[in-house]
Amino acid sequence: GAGVSQSPSNKVTEKGKDVELRCDPISGHTALYWYRQSLGQGLEFLIYFQGNSAPDKSGLPSDRFSAERTGGSVSTLTIQRTQQEDSAVYLCASSHAGPGYEQYFGPGTRLTVT
Amino acid sequence: AQSVAQPEDQVNVAEGNPLTVKCTYSVSGNPYLFWYVQYPNRGLQFLLKYITGDNLVKGSYGFEAEFNKSQTSFHLKKPSALVSDSALYFCAVRDLIKAAGNKLTFGGGTRVLVKP
Protein backbone atom coordinates (compact mmCIF):
# COMPACT_ATOMS: atom_id res chain seq x y z
CA GLY A 1 0.00 0.00 0.00
CA ALA A 2 0.93 3.65 -0.19
CA GLY A 3 3.38 4.90 2.38
CA VAL A 4 3.81 8.32 3.92
CA SER A 5 4.40 10.97 1.28
CA GLN A 6 5.88 14.43 1.71
CA SER A 7 6.12 17.42 -0.55
CA PRO A 8 8.13 19.11 -1.78
CA SER A 9 11.12 16.79 -1.67
CA ASN A 10 13.46 19.76 -1.79
CA LYS A 11 12.88 23.42 -0.96
CA VAL A 12 15.33 26.26 -1.26
CA THR A 13 14.18 29.55 0.20
CA GLU A 14 15.65 32.91 1.09
CA LYS A 15 16.11 33.93 4.69
CA GLY A 16 13.02 35.66 5.99
CA LYS A 17 10.53 33.92 3.68
CA ASP A 18 7.75 31.60 4.90
CA VAL A 19 7.60 27.95 3.84
CA GLU A 20 4.97 25.23 4.03
CA LEU A 21 5.81 21.54 4.13
CA ARG A 22 3.14 18.93 3.48
CA CYS A 23 2.67 15.41 4.80
CA ASP A 24 0.19 12.76 3.63
CA PRO A 25 0.08 9.95 6.20
CA ILE A 26 -0.78 6.33 5.63
CA SER A 27 -4.54 5.93 5.32
CA GLY A 28 -6.09 4.90 8.64
CA HIS A 29 -3.22 6.15 10.79
CA THR A 30 -4.61 8.53 13.37
CA ALA A 31 -1.26 9.55 14.87
CA LEU A 32 1.08 11.86 12.94
CA TYR A 33 4.50 13.16 13.94
CA TRP A 34 6.97 15.72 12.63
CA TYR A 35 10.70 15.38 13.24
CA ARG A 36 13.71 17.37 12.09
CA GLN A 37 17.00 15.78 11.08
CA SER A 38 20.12 17.90 10.95
CA LEU A 39 23.81 17.18 11.10
CA GLY A 40 24.45 18.86 14.38
CA GLN A 41 21.28 17.89 16.23
CA GLY A 42 20.42 14.43 14.98
CA LEU A 43 16.73 13.52 14.91
CA GLU A 44 14.54 15.87 16.93
CA PHE A 45 10.85 15.53 17.72
CA LEU A 46 8.79 18.58 16.77
CA ILE A 47 5.08 17.88 17.21
CA TYR A 48 2.57 15.05 17.58
CA PHE A 49 -1.02 14.93 16.32
CA GLN A 50 -3.75 12.56 17.39
CA GLY A 51 -6.53 13.14 14.89
CA ASN A 52 -6.65 16.88 14.32
CA SER A 53 -5.45 17.76 17.81
CA ALA A 54 -1.84 18.36 18.81
CA PRO A 55 -1.44 17.21 22.42
CA ASP A 56 2.33 17.51 22.29
CA LYS A 57 3.98 20.53 20.69
CA SER A 58 6.95 20.47 23.02
CA GLY A 59 9.55 20.09 20.28
CA LEU A 60 8.69 23.17 18.23
CA PRO A 61 11.85 25.28 18.51
CA SER A 62 10.21 28.71 18.36
CA ASP A 63 6.92 30.46 17.69
CA ARG A 64 7.95 30.75 14.03
CA PHE A 65 7.05 27.07 13.72
CA SER A 66 3.45 25.91 13.55
CA ALA A 67 1.58 22.91 12.24
CA GLU A 68 -1.96 21.87 11.57
CA ARG A 69 -3.77 18.76 10.53
CA THR A 70 -7.11 18.68 8.80
CA GLY A 71 -9.63 15.90 8.30
CA GLY A 72 -7.49 13.61 10.41
CA SER A 73 -5.22 13.22 7.40
CA VAL A 74 -2.97 15.77 5.70
CA SER A 75 -0.67 17.88 7.85
CA THR A 76 1.17 21.08 7.06
CA LEU A 77 4.24 22.36 8.88
CA THR A 78 4.75 26.09 8.44
CA ILE A 79 7.94 27.95 9.20
CA GLN A 80 7.65 31.73 9.20
CA ARG A 81 10.53 34.13 8.64
CA THR A 82 12.95 31.31 7.94
CA GLN A 83 16.47 31.45 9.34
CA GLN A 84 19.60 29.64 8.18
CA GLU A 85 19.51 27.42 11.25
CA ASP A 86 16.15 26.07 10.01
CA SER A 87 17.99 24.26 7.22
CA ALA A 88 17.44 20.54 7.78
CA VAL A 89 15.50 17.54 6.57
CA TYR A 90 11.95 17.57 7.91
CA LEU A 91 10.51 14.10 8.37
CA CYS A 92 6.89 13.17 8.85
CA ALA A 93 5.76 9.86 10.34
CA SER A 94 2.40 8.24 11.00
CA SER A 95 1.17 5.32 13.04
CA HIS A 96 -1.88 3.74 14.60
CA ALA A 97 -2.79 5.20 17.98
CA GLY A 98 -1.03 3.69 20.98
CA PRO A 99 2.55 3.69 22.22
CA GLY A 100 3.42 0.21 20.98
CA TYR A 101 2.84 0.90 17.32
CA GLU A 102 5.83 1.64 15.14
CA GLN A 103 5.98 4.88 13.22
CA TYR A 104 6.29 4.85 9.45
CA PHE A 105 8.36 7.66 7.99
CA GLY A 106 8.09 9.61 4.78
CA PRO A 107 11.12 10.41 2.59
CA GLY A 108 11.45 13.89 4.06
CA THR A 109 11.66 17.44 2.77
CA ARG A 110 15.15 18.90 2.54
CA LEU A 111 14.90 22.59 3.41
CA THR A 112 17.77 24.91 2.56
CA VAL A 113 17.63 28.52 3.72
CA THR A 114 20.04 30.80 1.86
CA ALA B 1 13.77 12.61 30.61
CA GLN B 2 14.33 9.82 28.14
CA SER B 3 17.58 9.45 26.23
CA VAL B 4 19.35 7.04 23.92
CA ALA B 5 23.06 6.55 23.37
CA GLN B 6 24.70 4.90 20.40
CA PRO B 7 28.34 4.89 21.43
CA GLU B 8 29.80 4.11 18.00
CA ASP B 9 29.57 6.63 15.18
CA GLN B 10 30.64 3.97 12.68
CA VAL B 11 30.95 0.21 12.60
CA ASN B 12 33.02 -1.53 9.94
CA VAL B 13 32.52 -5.22 9.26
CA ALA B 14 33.46 -7.66 6.53
CA GLU B 15 30.67 -9.26 4.53
CA GLY B 16 29.65 -12.56 6.09
CA ASN B 17 30.80 -11.58 9.56
CA PRO B 18 28.49 -10.87 12.49
CA LEU B 19 27.25 -7.31 12.88
CA THR B 20 26.44 -5.63 16.19
CA VAL B 21 25.23 -2.06 16.65
CA LYS B 22 25.09 -0.93 20.26
CA CYS B 23 22.33 1.03 21.98
CA THR B 24 21.72 1.98 25.60
CA TYR B 25 18.78 3.95 26.92
CA SER B 26 17.54 5.87 29.92
CA VAL B 27 13.87 6.25 30.87
CA SER B 28 11.84 7.05 33.96
CA GLY B 29 9.23 4.36 33.39
CA ASN B 30 9.25 1.28 31.22
CA PRO B 31 10.62 1.49 27.68
CA TYR B 32 9.35 0.62 24.29
CA LEU B 33 12.41 0.28 22.04
CA PHE B 34 12.75 0.51 18.27
CA TRP B 35 15.41 0.17 15.59
CA TYR B 36 15.23 2.01 12.28
CA VAL B 37 17.52 2.02 9.25
CA GLN B 38 18.09 4.91 6.86
CA TYR B 39 19.49 4.50 3.37
CA PRO B 40 20.94 7.54 1.54
CA ASN B 41 18.31 10.17 0.67
CA ARG B 42 15.56 8.03 2.11
CA GLY B 43 13.34 8.21 5.16
CA LEU B 44 13.68 5.87 8.11
CA GLN B 45 12.55 2.28 7.72
CA PHE B 46 11.30 0.30 10.71
CA LEU B 47 13.35 -2.82 11.51
CA LEU B 48 12.05 -4.18 14.81
CA LYS B 49 10.69 -3.31 18.22
CA TYR B 50 10.60 -4.49 21.81
CA ILE B 51 7.29 -4.01 23.61
CA THR B 52 7.03 -6.87 26.08
CA GLY B 53 7.64 -10.59 26.27
CA ASP B 54 10.73 -12.34 24.94
CA ASN B 55 13.90 -10.32 25.32
CA LEU B 56 15.12 -11.45 21.89
CA VAL B 57 13.10 -9.88 19.10
CA LYS B 58 13.43 -10.67 15.42
CA GLY B 59 12.80 -8.18 12.67
CA SER B 60 13.18 -7.46 9.00
CA TYR B 61 16.12 -8.47 6.78
CA GLY B 62 17.50 -11.02 9.27
CA PHE B 63 18.09 -8.49 12.04
CA GLU B 64 17.43 -9.20 15.70
CA ALA B 65 17.90 -7.32 18.95
CA GLU B 66 18.17 -8.29 22.58
CA PHE B 67 16.53 -6.29 25.35
CA ASN B 68 18.59 -6.29 28.54
CA LYS B 69 16.81 -4.48 31.35
CA SER B 70 19.64 -4.68 33.88
CA GLN B 71 22.10 -3.16 31.42
CA THR B 72 19.48 -0.85 29.87
CA SER B 73 20.63 -1.98 26.44
CA PHE B 74 19.00 -2.96 23.16
CA HIS B 75 21.80 -3.98 20.80
CA LEU B 76 21.01 -4.76 17.17
CA LYS B 77 22.58 -7.87 15.67
CA LYS B 78 22.81 -9.75 12.42
CA PRO B 79 24.63 -13.07 12.22
CA SER B 80 26.01 -12.56 8.71
CA ALA B 81 26.26 -9.04 7.29
CA LEU B 82 25.65 -8.16 3.65
CA VAL B 83 27.11 -5.28 1.66
CA SER B 84 23.54 -4.07 1.21
CA ASP B 85 23.27 -3.63 5.01
CA SER B 86 25.53 -0.58 4.72
CA ALA B 87 23.37 2.28 6.00
CA LEU B 88 22.68 4.53 8.99
CA TYR B 89 21.02 2.83 11.94
CA PHE B 90 18.99 4.56 14.64
CA CYS B 91 17.87 3.26 18.00
CA ALA B 92 14.82 4.95 19.54
CA VAL B 93 12.95 4.78 22.84
CA ARG B 94 9.49 5.71 24.00
CA ASP B 95 9.09 6.18 27.74
CA LEU B 96 5.77 4.86 28.94
CA ILE B 97 5.24 7.35 31.72
CA LYS B 98 2.45 9.73 30.84
CA ALA B 99 4.58 12.84 31.13
CA ALA B 100 6.85 11.66 28.33
CA GLY B 101 4.08 11.92 25.75
CA ASN B 102 4.11 9.88 22.59
CA LYS B 103 7.33 10.99 21.00
CA LEU B 104 10.27 8.82 20.08
CA THR B 105 13.69 9.87 21.27
CA PHE B 106 16.45 8.81 18.90
CA GLY B 107 20.10 8.04 19.37
CA GLY B 108 22.65 9.86 17.26
CA GLY B 109 22.86 7.06 14.72
CA THR B 110 25.55 4.54 13.80
CA ARG B 111 26.86 4.28 10.28
CA VAL B 112 27.46 0.68 9.24
CA LEU B 113 29.88 -0.08 6.46
CA VAL B 114 30.02 -3.67 5.24
CA LYS B 115 33.01 -4.36 3.04
CA PRO B 116 33.00 -7.11 0.43
XYZ file of C-alpha atoms in Angstrom:
230
model
C 0.000 0.000 0.000
C 0.929 3.654 -0.188
C 3.377 4.895 2.380
C 3.812 8.323 3.922
C 4.397 10.968 1.285
C 5.885 14.427 1.707
C 6.124 17.419 -0.549
C 8.133 19.109 -1.775
C 11.121 16.790 -1.671
C 13.463 19.764 -1.786
C 12.877 23.417 -0.956
C 15.330 26.263 -1.264
C 14.184 29.554 0.199
C 15.647 32.908 1.087
C 16.112 33.933 4.688
C 13.019 35.664 5.988
C 10.535 33.922 3.678
C 7.754 31.603 4.895
C 7.601 27.953 3.841
C 4.968 25.227 4.028
C 5.807 21.543 4.130
C 3.141 18.932 3.481
C 2.673 15.406 4.796
C 0.193 12.761 3.625
C 0.084 9.954 6.196
C -0.784 6.330 5.634
C -4.542 5.929 5.325
C -6.088 4.899 8.636
C -3.216 6.151 10.786
C -4.610 8.528 13.373
C -1.256 9.546 14.866
C 1.077 11.864 12.943
C 4.501 13.164 13.942
C 6.968 15.725 12.629
C 10.703 15.384 13.242
C 13.713 17.366 12.092
C 16.998 15.776 11.079
C 20.115 17.899 10.954
C 23.815 17.179 11.097
C 24.454 18.860 14.382
C 21.276 17.893 16.234
C 20.418 14.434 14.977
C 16.729 13.520 14.905
C 14.543 15.870 16.932
C 10.852 15.527 17.715
C 8.786 18.581 16.774
C 5.079 17.878 17.205
C 2.568 15.049 17.578
C -1.018 14.931 16.324
C -3.747 12.561 17.390
C -6.531 13.144 14.894
C -6.650 16.879 14.316
C -5.446 17.764 17.808
C -1.843 18.357 18.813
C -1.445 17.211 22.423
C 2.328 17.514 22.290
C 3.982 20.528 20.689
C 6.946 20.471 23.018
C 9.554 20.090 20.276
C 8.686 23.172 18.229
C 11.850 25.282 18.507
C 10.209 28.711 18.359
C 6.916 30.461 17.685
C 7.948 30.747 14.034
C 7.050 27.071 13.721
C 3.450 25.915 13.554
C 1.580 22.905 12.244
C -1.957 21.870 11.571
C -3.768 18.762 10.532
C -7.110 18.682 8.800
C -9.625 15.900 8.302
C -7.490 13.615 10.409
C -5.219 13.218 7.402
C -2.971 15.772 5.697
C -0.668 17.878 7.845
C 1.173 21.077 7.057
C 4.238 22.355 8.884
C 4.747 26.087 8.445
C 7.945 27.948 9.197
C 7.653 31.728 9.197
C 10.529 34.130 8.642
C 12.954 31.307 7.943
C 16.470 31.454 9.339
C 19.600 29.641 8.178
C 19.508 27.420 11.251
C 16.148 26.069 10.013
C 17.988 24.261 7.216
C 17.438 20.538 7.783
C 15.495 17.537 6.565
C 11.949 17.574 7.910
C 10.511 14.100 8.369
C 6.889 13.171 8.846
C 5.756 9.860 10.345
C 2.399 8.241 10.997
C 1.171 5.315 13.042
C -1.880 3.742 14.599
C -2.792 5.200 17.978
C -1.026 3.691 20.978
C 2.549 3.690 22.219
C 3.417 0.214 20.976
C 2.842 0.899 17.322
C 5.832 1.642 15.142
C 5.985 4.879 13.223
C 6.295 4.850 9.448
C 8.363 7.658 7.986
C 8.091 9.607 4.779
C 11.117 10.412 2.591
C 11.448 13.894 4.056
C 11.658 17.438 2.772
C 15.145 18.900 2.541
C 14.903 22.592 3.408
C 17.773 24.907 2.556
C 17.628 28.522 3.718
C 20.044 30.802 1.859
C 13.773 12.607 30.606
C 14.326 9.824 28.139
C 17.579 9.454 26.231
C 19.353 7.043 23.925
C 23.064 6.552 23.373
C 24.696 4.898 20.404
C 28.339 4.889 21.429
C 29.800 4.108 17.999
C 29.574 6.635 15.178
C 30.637 3.973 12.682
C 30.955 0.209 12.603
C 33.015 -1.532 9.936
C 32.523 -5.220 9.263
C 33.462 -7.660 6.529
C 30.671 -9.262 4.534
C 29.648 -12.557 6.088
C 30.804 -11.579 9.562
C 28.486 -10.873 12.486
C 27.247 -7.313 12.875
C 26.444 -5.630 16.192
C 25.227 -2.062 16.654
C 25.087 -0.931 20.263
C 22.331 1.034 21.982
C 21.722 1.978 25.596
C 18.776 3.947 26.918
C 17.535 5.871 29.922
C 13.868 6.251 30.866
C 11.838 7.052 33.957
C 9.233 4.363 33.393
C 9.253 1.281 31.217
C 10.619 1.494 27.680
C 9.350 0.620 24.289
C 12.409 0.276 22.040
C 12.753 0.505 18.274
C 15.408 0.168 15.587
C 15.232 2.010 12.280
C 17.516 2.019 9.246
C 18.090 4.909 6.859
C 19.494 4.497 3.372
C 20.935 7.542 1.537
C 18.311 10.171 0.674
C 15.556 8.029 2.108
C 13.339 8.212 5.155
C 13.675 5.867 8.112
C 12.550 2.277 7.717
C 11.298 0.301 10.711
C 13.351 -2.823 11.507
C 12.048 -4.180 14.807
C 10.689 -3.305 18.225
C 10.597 -4.495 21.813
C 7.295 -4.008 23.609
C 7.031 -6.867 26.080
C 7.640 -10.589 26.271
C 10.735 -12.340 24.942
C 13.895 -10.319 25.321
C 15.116 -11.446 21.889
C 13.100 -9.884 19.097
C 13.429 -10.669 15.421
C 12.800 -8.180 12.667
C 13.184 -7.461 8.998
C 16.121 -8.468 6.782
C 17.505 -11.016 9.265
C 18.093 -8.489 12.042
C 17.428 -9.198 15.705
C 17.901 -7.317 18.951
C 18.169 -8.295 22.576
C 16.528 -6.295 25.347
C 18.585 -6.288 28.544
C 16.811 -4.481 31.349
C 19.638 -4.679 33.879
C 22.098 -3.158 31.423
C 19.482 -0.852 29.866
C 20.630 -1.981 26.437
C 18.995 -2.959 23.165
C 21.799 -3.978 20.799
C 21.010 -4.758 17.173
C 22.578 -7.867 15.667
C 22.809 -9.746 12.424
C 24.633 -13.066 12.225
C 26.008 -12.560 8.708
C 26.260 -9.041 7.294
C 25.653 -8.160 3.653
C 27.114 -5.278 1.657
C 23.540 -4.074 1.211
C 23.270 -3.634 5.009
C 25.528 -0.577 4.722
C 23.368 2.275 6.000
C 22.683 4.533 8.993
C 21.019 2.825 11.939
C 18.993 4.563 14.641
C 17.873 3.260 18.000
C 14.821 4.950 19.543
C 12.953 4.778 22.836
C 9.495 5.710 24.001
C 9.091 6.184 27.741
C 5.771 4.855 28.943
C 5.243 7.352 31.724
C 2.448 9.730 30.839
C 4.585 12.844 31.126
C 6.846 11.663 28.328
C 4.084 11.918 25.754
C 4.109 9.877 22.586
C 7.332 10.990 21.000
C 10.269 8.819 20.083
C 13.689 9.871 21.268
C 16.448 8.813 18.898
C 20.100 8.037 19.365
C 22.650 9.856 17.263
C 22.864 7.058 14.724
C 25.550 4.541 13.797
C 26.859 4.282 10.276
C 27.464 0.675 9.241
C 29.877 -0.078 6.459
C 30.024 -3.665 5.236
C 33.006 -4.357 3.039
C 32.996 -7.112 0.428
